[in-house]
Amino acid sequence: TSVHTFRDSFNTGCGLIDTLPYIEDFDQWPGGTSSLRNPMPPCRSASAESYVERLSNTHNCYRINEYGNLRMAAPPAIDTTRYPMNGLVVSFRARTGSGTTPVVVGTCSDPTDAATFIPIDTVELTSTFSFHLVYLDNCPLGGNHVAFIGSDFRIDSLCIDVIPSCALPTGLVADSTTATSADIDWVSHSPAMAAELEYGIAGFTPGTGARTIATTKPFTLTGLLSGDYYECYVRDICGAGDTSGWSLSPVTFATQHQPQTPQSVPFCNDF
């Protein structure tokens, strides 16, 4: 699949982003539709496949509508002398135009040149808007734009900000499950001294589950019921009074079934 690139700034000015958080909800621009596309805002290289789309009478989003070919879009460049890229976090709401397609989030140094794009995370999208969080703490140096690559997607409520002192953990996984235990691991984006885990039978209401403190990871949950589905959330503890929010979504896993005790033979039952 080819990558058609263009500079498509999400802002009216071409200057550097030198104040964070940078927030763009696209509501200040006239919104259109796929068949009636309003002129792009100033400081844009407009293309037939991208436009500000009207979602309601008062709300818009940004739309890439390429169907098959990938296209890159980027907000204005970050002033990396003030805000190094590996100290930033990107949040946004997104959905696909049709079907289920991913959008790749990364950085670039030139939005007109796909060769400068560095992928950081791939976000799977559906036909319903969902919230996503991408940390840039492990991104290589060199880029100064946050960038998105995809073929058919909508973005809204874009925010670029500094990673907080205690960031939400991501990448929760469960492994080595037995009938009564499971190993839980996650990715911390801040120097955490410990973590708190909340878990329960799948579908439990957060705040009502069992909680435990982990000082190492992976951490083994024990005392679980056999043959059941569980969910687990994690939040990092970075210091006294400095705790992250809970992970955006839980990890779901199933414990193994407890082996049945063999019956003596012959075994008879007349019911």
mmCIF file of C-alpha atoms in Angstrom:
data_model
loop_
_atom_site.group_PDB
_atom_site.id
_atom_site.type_symbol
_atom_site.label_atom_id
_atom_site.label_comp_id
_atom_site.label_asym_id
_atom_site.label_seq_id
_atom_site.Cartn_x
_atom_site.Cartn_y
_atom_site.Cartn_z
ATOM 1 C CA THR A 1 0.000 0.000 0.000
ATOM 2 C CA SER A 2 1.442 3.348 -0.979
ATOM 3 C CA VAL A 3 1.764 6.293 1.385
ATOM 4 C CA HIS A 4 0.642 9.659 0.022
ATOM 5 C CA THR A 5 1.897 12.412 2.318
ATOM 6 C CA PHE A 6 1.065 16.052 2.694
ATOM 7 C CA ARG A 7 1.442 18.791 5.238
ATOM 8 C CA ASP A 8 -1.954 19.182 6.853
ATOM 9 C CA SER A 9 -1.611 21.339 9.945
ATOM 10 C CA PHE A 10 -4.374 21.142 12.553
ATOM 11 C CA ASN A 11 -3.839 24.809 13.425
ATOM 12 C CA THR A 12 -4.268 28.233 11.813
ATOM 13 C CA GLY A 13 -0.657 29.257 12.382
ATOM 14 C CA CYS A 14 2.482 27.711 10.969
ATOM 15 C CA GLY A 15 4.605 28.473 14.032
ATOM 16 C CA LEU A 16 5.887 25.956 16.563
ATOM 17 C CA ILE A 17 3.691 24.637 19.336
ATOM 18 C CA ASP A 18 5.455 26.284 22.278
ATOM 19 C CA THR A 19 2.723 25.996 24.919
ATOM 20 C CA LEU A 20 1.195 22.751 26.176
ATOM 21 C CA PRO A 21 -1.332 21.283 26.421
ATOM 22 C CA TYR A 22 -2.133 21.673 22.737
ATOM 23 C CA ILE A 23 -5.824 20.934 22.220
ATOM 24 C CA GLU A 24 -7.763 20.724 18.951
ATOM 25 C CA ASP A 25 -11.411 19.717 18.657
ATOM 26 C CA PHE A 26 -11.907 21.149 15.115
ATOM 27 C CA ASP A 27 -15.135 22.884 16.143
ATOM 28 C CA GLN A 28 -13.900 26.361 15.143
ATOM 29 C CA TRP A 29 -13.752 25.379 11.470
ATOM 30 C CA PRO A 30 -16.727 25.077 9.098
ATOM 31 C CA GLY A 31 -17.583 21.383 8.878
ATOM 32 C CA GLY A 32 -18.594 19.637 5.690
ATOM 33 C CA THR A 33 -19.383 16.173 4.351
ATOM 34 C CA SER A 34 -17.760 13.792 1.888
ATOM 35 C CA SER A 35 -19.892 15.278 -0.886
ATOM 36 C CA LEU A 36 -19.804 18.918 0.287
ATOM 37 C CA ARG A 37 -16.354 19.794 1.569
ATOM 38 C CA ASN A 38 -15.712 23.288 2.868
ATOM 39 C CA PRO A 39 -12.373 24.944 2.127
ATOM 40 C CA MET A 40 -9.620 23.845 4.464
ATOM 41 C CA PRO A 41 -8.564 26.309 7.194
ATOM 42 C CA PRO A 42 -5.488 28.517 6.623
ATOM 43 C CA CYS A 43 -1.975 27.022 6.677
ATOM 44 C CA ARG A 44 -2.997 23.778 4.997
ATOM 45 C CA SER A 45 -2.104 21.947 1.859
ATOM 46 C CA ALA A 46 -5.654 20.880 1.128
ATOM 47 C CA SER A 47 -6.330 17.566 -0.545
ATOM 48 C CA ALA A 48 -9.467 15.926 -1.841
ATOM 49 C CA GLU A 49 -9.123 13.153 0.724
ATOM 50 C CA SER A 50 -8.978 15.218 3.937
ATOM 51 C CA TYR A 51 -11.384 17.700 5.416
ATOM 52 C CA VAL A 52 -13.091 18.864 8.593
ATOM 53 C CA GLU A 53 -16.260 16.796 8.868
ATOM 54 C CA ARG A 54 -19.450 17.926 10.571
ATOM 55 C CA LEU A 55 -20.687 15.427 13.142
ATOM 56 C CA SER A 56 -23.536 17.556 14.515
ATOM 57 C CA ASN A 57 -24.729 21.154 14.485
ATOM 58 C CA THR A 58 -22.030 22.111 16.976
ATOM 59 C CA HIS A 59 -19.315 19.478 16.668
ATOM 60 C CA ASN A 60 -16.734 18.512 14.035
ATOM 61 C CA CYS A 61 -13.885 16.071 13.581
ATOM 62 C CA TYR A 62 -10.937 15.687 11.212
ATOM 63 C CA ARG A 63 -11.396 13.104 8.431
ATOM 64 C CA ILE A 64 -8.924 11.217 6.260
ATOM 65 C CA ASN A 65 -10.884 9.525 3.506
ATOM 66 C CA GLU A 66 -8.468 7.718 1.191
ATOM 67 C CA TYR A 67 -9.867 4.142 0.899
ATOM 68 C CA GLY A 68 -6.856 1.918 0.333
ATOM 69 C CA ASN A 69 -3.903 4.288 0.192
ATOM 70 C CA LEU A 70 -2.239 5.460 3.379
ATOM 71 C CA ARG A 71 -1.998 9.143 4.156
ATOM 72 C CA MET A 72 -0.046 11.007 6.824
ATOM 73 C CA ALA A 73 -1.341 14.016 8.752
ATOM 74 C CA ALA A 74 0.445 16.001 11.459
ATOM 75 C CA PRO A 75 -0.240 18.926 13.775
ATOM 76 C CA PRO A 76 2.279 21.785 13.735
ATOM 77 C CA ALA A 77 5.811 21.069 14.949
ATOM 78 C CA ILE A 78 6.561 20.953 18.666
ATOM 79 C CA ASP A 79 9.172 23.314 20.094
ATOM 80 C CA THR A 80 11.454 20.498 21.197
ATOM 81 C CA THR A 81 13.825 22.887 22.966
ATOM 82 C CA ARG A 82 11.042 23.338 25.509
ATOM 83 C CA TYR A 83 9.241 20.018 25.176
ATOM 84 C CA PRO A 84 11.368 17.004 24.114
ATOM 85 C CA MET A 85 9.244 14.529 22.186
ATOM 86 C CA ASN A 86 10.049 11.655 24.562
ATOM 87 C CA GLY A 87 8.411 13.597 27.375
ATOM 88 C CA LEU A 88 5.003 13.865 25.695
ATOM 89 C CA VAL A 89 1.731 11.965 25.671
ATOM 90 C CA VAL A 90 -0.917 12.114 22.931
ATOM 91 C CA SER A 91 -4.606 11.519 23.607
ATOM 92 C CA PHE A 92 -7.448 11.551 21.100
ATOM 93 C CA ARG A 93 -10.792 10.065 20.169
ATOM 94 C CA ALA A 94 -10.949 8.205 16.880
ATOM 95 C CA ARG A 95 -13.053 5.903 14.741
ATOM 96 C CA THR A 96 -12.777 4.337 11.337
ATOM 97 C CA GLY A 97 -14.728 5.528 8.326
ATOM 98 C CA SER A 98 -15.915 2.022 7.506
ATOM 99 C CA GLY A 99 -15.050 -1.447 8.706
ATOM 100 C CA THR A 100 -12.179 -2.010 11.122
ATOM 101 C CA THR A 101 -8.897 -0.329 10.222
ATOM 102 C CA PRO A 102 -5.858 0.780 12.241
ATOM 103 C CA VAL A 103 -4.190 4.157 12.504
ATOM 104 C CA VAL A 104 -0.476 4.312 13.277
ATOM 105 C CA VAL A 105 0.647 7.027 15.696
ATOM 106 C CA GLY A 106 4.231 8.217 15.617
ATOM 107 C CA THR A 107 6.535 11.159 15.035
ATOM 108 C CA CYS A 108 8.082 12.726 11.959
ATOM 109 C CA SER A 109 10.405 15.569 11.057
ATOM 110 C CA ASP A 110 8.730 16.397 7.739
ATOM 111 C CA PRO A 111 4.985 15.763 7.210
ATOM 112 C CA THR A 112 5.538 15.857 3.435
ATOM 113 C CA ASP A 113 8.017 12.945 3.559
ATOM 114 C CA ALA A 114 6.824 9.523 4.752
ATOM 115 C CA ALA A 115 10.449 8.399 5.070
ATOM 116 C CA THR A 116 10.779 10.588 8.192
ATOM 117 C CA PHE A 117 7.856 8.881 9.954
ATOM 118 C CA ILE A 118 8.745 6.816 13.045
ATOM 119 C CA PRO A 119 5.898 4.531 14.208
ATOM 120 C CA ILE A 120 5.277 4.374 17.957
ATOM 121 C CA ASP A 121 1.953 2.569 18.373
ATOM 122 C CA THR A 122 -0.777 1.040 16.216
ATOM 123 C CA VAL A 123 -4.327 1.726 17.355
ATOM 124 C CA GLU A 124 -7.113 -0.527 16.120
ATOM 125 C CA LEU A 125 -10.269 1.425 15.315
ATOM 126 C CA THR A 126 -13.914 0.462 14.944
ATOM 127 C CA SER A 127 -16.953 2.351 13.664
ATOM 128 C CA THR A 128 -17.520 3.878 17.131
ATOM 129 C CA PHE A 129 -15.455 6.712 18.589
ATOM 130 C CA SER A 130 -13.134 5.497 21.353
ATOM 131 C CA PHE A 131 -10.498 7.192 23.511
ATOM 132 C CA HIS A 132 -6.809 6.397 23.021
ATOM 133 C CA LEU A 133 -3.621 7.302 24.851
ATOM 134 C CA VAL A 134 -0.149 7.030 23.284
ATOM 135 C CA TYR A 135 2.994 7.775 25.288
ATOM 136 C CA LEU A 136 6.088 8.946 23.403
ATOM 137 C CA ASP A 137 8.527 8.204 26.230
ATOM 138 C CA ASN A 138 10.395 5.588 24.175
ATOM 139 C CA CYS A 139 10.356 7.405 20.830
ATOM 140 C CA PRO A 140 13.718 7.982 19.105
ATOM 141 C CA LEU A 141 15.000 11.530 18.820
ATOM 142 C CA GLY A 142 14.769 13.394 15.530
ATOM 143 C CA GLY A 143 11.071 14.019 15.020
ATOM 144 C CA ASN A 144 9.306 17.213 16.002
ATOM 145 C CA HIS A 145 5.739 16.464 14.841
ATOM 146 C CA VAL A 146 3.177 14.054 16.229
ATOM 147 C CA ALA A 147 1.887 12.222 13.160
ATOM 148 C CA PHE A 148 -0.915 9.851 12.182
ATOM 149 C CA ILE A 149 -0.925 7.443 9.232
ATOM 150 C CA GLY A 150 -4.038 5.662 8.003
ATOM 151 C CA SER A 151 -6.379 5.337 5.073
ATOM 152 C CA ASP A 152 -9.887 5.983 6.412
ATOM 153 C CA PHE A 153 -10.299 7.442 9.880
ATOM 154 C CA ARG A 154 -11.702 10.300 11.930
ATOM 155 C CA ILE A 155 -9.860 12.069 14.778
ATOM 156 C CA ASP A 156 -11.369 14.326 17.421
ATOM 157 C CA SER A 157 -10.457 15.832 20.809
ATOM 158 C CA LEU A 158 -6.734 15.758 20.065
ATOM 159 C CA CYS A 159 -4.486 16.700 22.990
ATOM 160 C CA ILE A 160 -0.690 16.780 23.198
ATOM 161 C CA ASP A 161 0.697 17.280 26.695
ATOM 162 C CA VAL A 162 3.630 16.594 28.976
ATOM 163 C CA ILE A 163 3.662 13.142 30.554
ATOM 164 C CA PRO A 164 2.494 13.630 34.167
ATOM 165 C CA SER A 165 4.713 12.774 37.124
ATOM 166 C CA CYS A 166 2.729 9.554 37.567
ATOM 167 C CA ALA A 167 1.277 8.395 34.256
ATOM 168 C CA LEU A 168 -1.408 5.813 33.580
ATOM 169 C CA PRO A 169 0.071 2.354 32.978
ATOM 170 C CA THR A 170 -0.622 0.699 29.635
ATOM 171 C CA GLY A 171 -0.035 -2.629 27.900
ATOM 172 C CA LEU A 172 -1.612 -4.872 30.533
ATOM 173 C CA VAL A 173 -1.138 -8.597 29.881
ATOM 174 C CA ALA A 174 -1.903 -11.809 31.766
ATOM 175 C CA ASP A 175 0.263 -14.906 31.496
ATOM 176 C CA SER A 176 1.061 -18.219 33.185
ATOM 177 C CA THR A 177 -2.501 -18.765 34.362
ATOM 178 C CA THR A 178 -3.284 -21.757 36.557
ATOM 179 C CA ALA A 179 -6.524 -22.872 38.199
ATOM 180 C CA THR A 180 -6.016 -20.345 41.020
ATOM 181 C CA SER A 181 -3.426 -17.781 39.867
ATOM 182 C CA ALA A 182 -2.259 -15.544 37.021
ATOM 183 C CA ASP A 183 0.789 -13.381 36.329
ATOM 184 C CA ILE A 184 -0.090 -9.743 35.510
ATOM 185 C CA ASP A 185 2.364 -7.410 33.763
ATOM 186 C CA TRP A 186 2.101 -3.843 32.478
ATOM 187 C CA VAL A 187 4.135 -0.935 31.105
ATOM 188 C CA SER A 188 4.919 1.965 33.439
ATOM 189 C CA HIS A 189 5.621 5.377 31.905
ATOM 190 C CA SER A 190 6.820 6.973 35.155
ATOM 191 C CA PRO A 191 9.339 5.863 37.804
ATOM 192 C CA ALA A 192 6.842 3.945 39.945
ATOM 193 C CA MET A 193 7.838 2.546 43.328
ATOM 194 C CA ALA A 194 4.844 0.190 43.436
ATOM 195 C CA ALA A 195 1.475 -0.459 41.827
ATOM 196 C CA GLU A 196 -2.036 -1.229 42.971
ATOM 197 C CA LEU A 197 -4.071 -3.913 41.229
ATOM 198 C CA GLU A 198 -7.851 -4.214 41.384
ATOM 199 C CA TYR A 199 -9.392 -7.433 40.086
ATOM 200 C CA GLY A 200 -12.625 -9.374 40.069
ATOM 201 C CA ILE A 201 -14.896 -11.604 38.038
ATOM 202 C CA ALA A 202 -15.216 -10.204 34.493
ATOM 203 C CA GLY A 203 -17.769 -7.419 34.363
ATOM 204 C CA PHE A 204 -17.262 -6.252 37.955
ATOM 205 C CA THR A 205 -17.733 -2.546 38.698
ATOM 206 C CA PRO A 206 -14.393 -0.781 39.268
ATOM 207 C CA GLY A 207 -14.149 0.201 42.914
ATOM 208 C CA THR A 208 -15.825 -2.996 44.112
ATOM 209 C CA GLY A 209 -13.083 -5.503 43.292
ATOM 210 C CA ALA A 210 -10.315 -6.998 45.411
ATOM 211 C CA ARG A 211 -7.153 -4.874 45.665
ATOM 212 C CA THR A 212 -3.515 -5.678 46.313
ATOM 213 C CA ILE A 213 -0.176 -3.838 46.223
ATOM 214 C CA ALA A 214 2.621 -5.032 43.938
ATOM 215 C CA THR A 215 6.245 -4.006 44.433
ATOM 216 C CA THR A 216 7.531 -6.137 41.548
ATOM 217 C CA LYS A 217 6.226 -7.016 38.106
ATOM 218 C CA PRO A 218 5.064 -9.329 36.737
ATOM 219 C CA PHE A 219 2.909 -9.803 39.814
ATOM 220 C CA THR A 220 1.135 -13.051 40.611
ATOM 221 C CA LEU A 221 -2.512 -12.870 41.639
ATOM 222 C CA THR A 222 -3.421 -15.840 43.831
ATOM 223 C CA GLY A 223 -6.549 -17.268 45.443
ATOM 224 C CA LEU A 224 -8.593 -17.086 42.239
ATOM 225 C CA LEU A 225 -11.514 -19.362 41.390
ATOM 226 C CA SER A 226 -10.869 -22.065 38.835
ATOM 227 C CA GLY A 227 -12.545 -22.005 35.425
ATOM 228 C CA ASP A 228 -13.618 -18.355 35.633
ATOM 229 C CA TYR A 229 -13.023 -15.152 33.657
ATOM 230 C CA TYR A 230 -11.372 -12.256 35.474
ATOM 231 C CA GLU A 231 -10.552 -8.610 34.776
ATOM 232 C CA CYS A 232 -7.706 -6.649 36.336
ATOM 233 C CA TYR A 233 -6.901 -2.905 36.390
ATOM 234 C CA VAL A 234 -3.575 -1.364 37.430
ATOM 235 C CA ARG A 235 -2.468 2.047 38.683
ATOM 236 C CA ASP A 236 1.087 3.111 39.480
ATOM 237 C CA ILE A 237 2.257 4.558 42.793
ATOM 238 C CA CYS A 238 5.115 6.992 42.183
ATOM 239 C CA GLY A 239 5.463 8.493 45.650
ATOM 240 C CA ALA A 240 3.563 9.813 48.644
ATOM 241 C CA GLY A 241 0.402 11.442 47.309
ATOM 242 C CA ASP A 242 1.444 10.806 43.698
ATOM 243 C CA THR A 243 -0.624 7.986 42.218
ATOM 244 C CA SER A 244 -1.696 7.552 38.606
ATOM 245 C CA GLY A 245 -5.223 6.997 37.436
ATOM 246 C CA TRP A 246 -6.353 3.449 36.746
ATOM 247 C CA SER A 247 -5.465 1.889 33.397
ATOM 248 C CA LEU A 248 -7.994 2.857 30.743
ATOM 249 C CA SER A 249 -9.070 -0.745 30.203
ATOM 250 C CA PRO A 250 -8.510 -3.979 32.113
ATOM 251 C CA VAL A 251 -6.707 -7.112 31.059
ATOM 252 C CA THR A 252 -9.111 -10.056 30.786
ATOM 253 C CA PHE A 253 -8.008 -13.631 31.402
ATOM 254 C CA ALA A 254 -9.427 -17.051 32.291
ATOM 255 C CA THR A 255 -8.188 -19.385 34.991
ATOM 256 C CA GLN A 256 -7.785 -23.045 34.182
ATOM 257 C CA HIS A 257 -10.301 -25.660 35.253
ATOM 258 C CA GLN A 258 -9.416 -27.565 38.397
ATOM 259 C CA PRO A 259 -8.666 -31.212 37.571
ATOM 260 C CA GLN A 260 -11.399 -33.493 38.865
ATOM 261 C CA THR A 261 -10.505 -36.012 41.565
ATOM 262 C CA PRO A 262 -10.563 -39.490 39.980
ATOM 263 C CA GLN A 263 -13.431 -41.638 41.194
ATOM 264 C CA SER A 264 -12.816 -45.143 42.428
ATOM 265 C CA VAL A 265 -13.845 -47.876 40.031
ATOM 266 C CA PRO A 266 -16.187 -49.440 39.419
ATOM 267 C CA PHE A 267 -18.377 -46.307 39.645
ATOM 268 C CA CYS A 268 -22.147 -46.818 39.568
ATOM 269 C CA ASN A 269 -25.035 -44.356 39.797
ATOM 270 C CA ASP A 270 -28.717 -45.299 39.368
ATOM 271 C CA PHE A 271 -30.000 -41.668 39.683
#
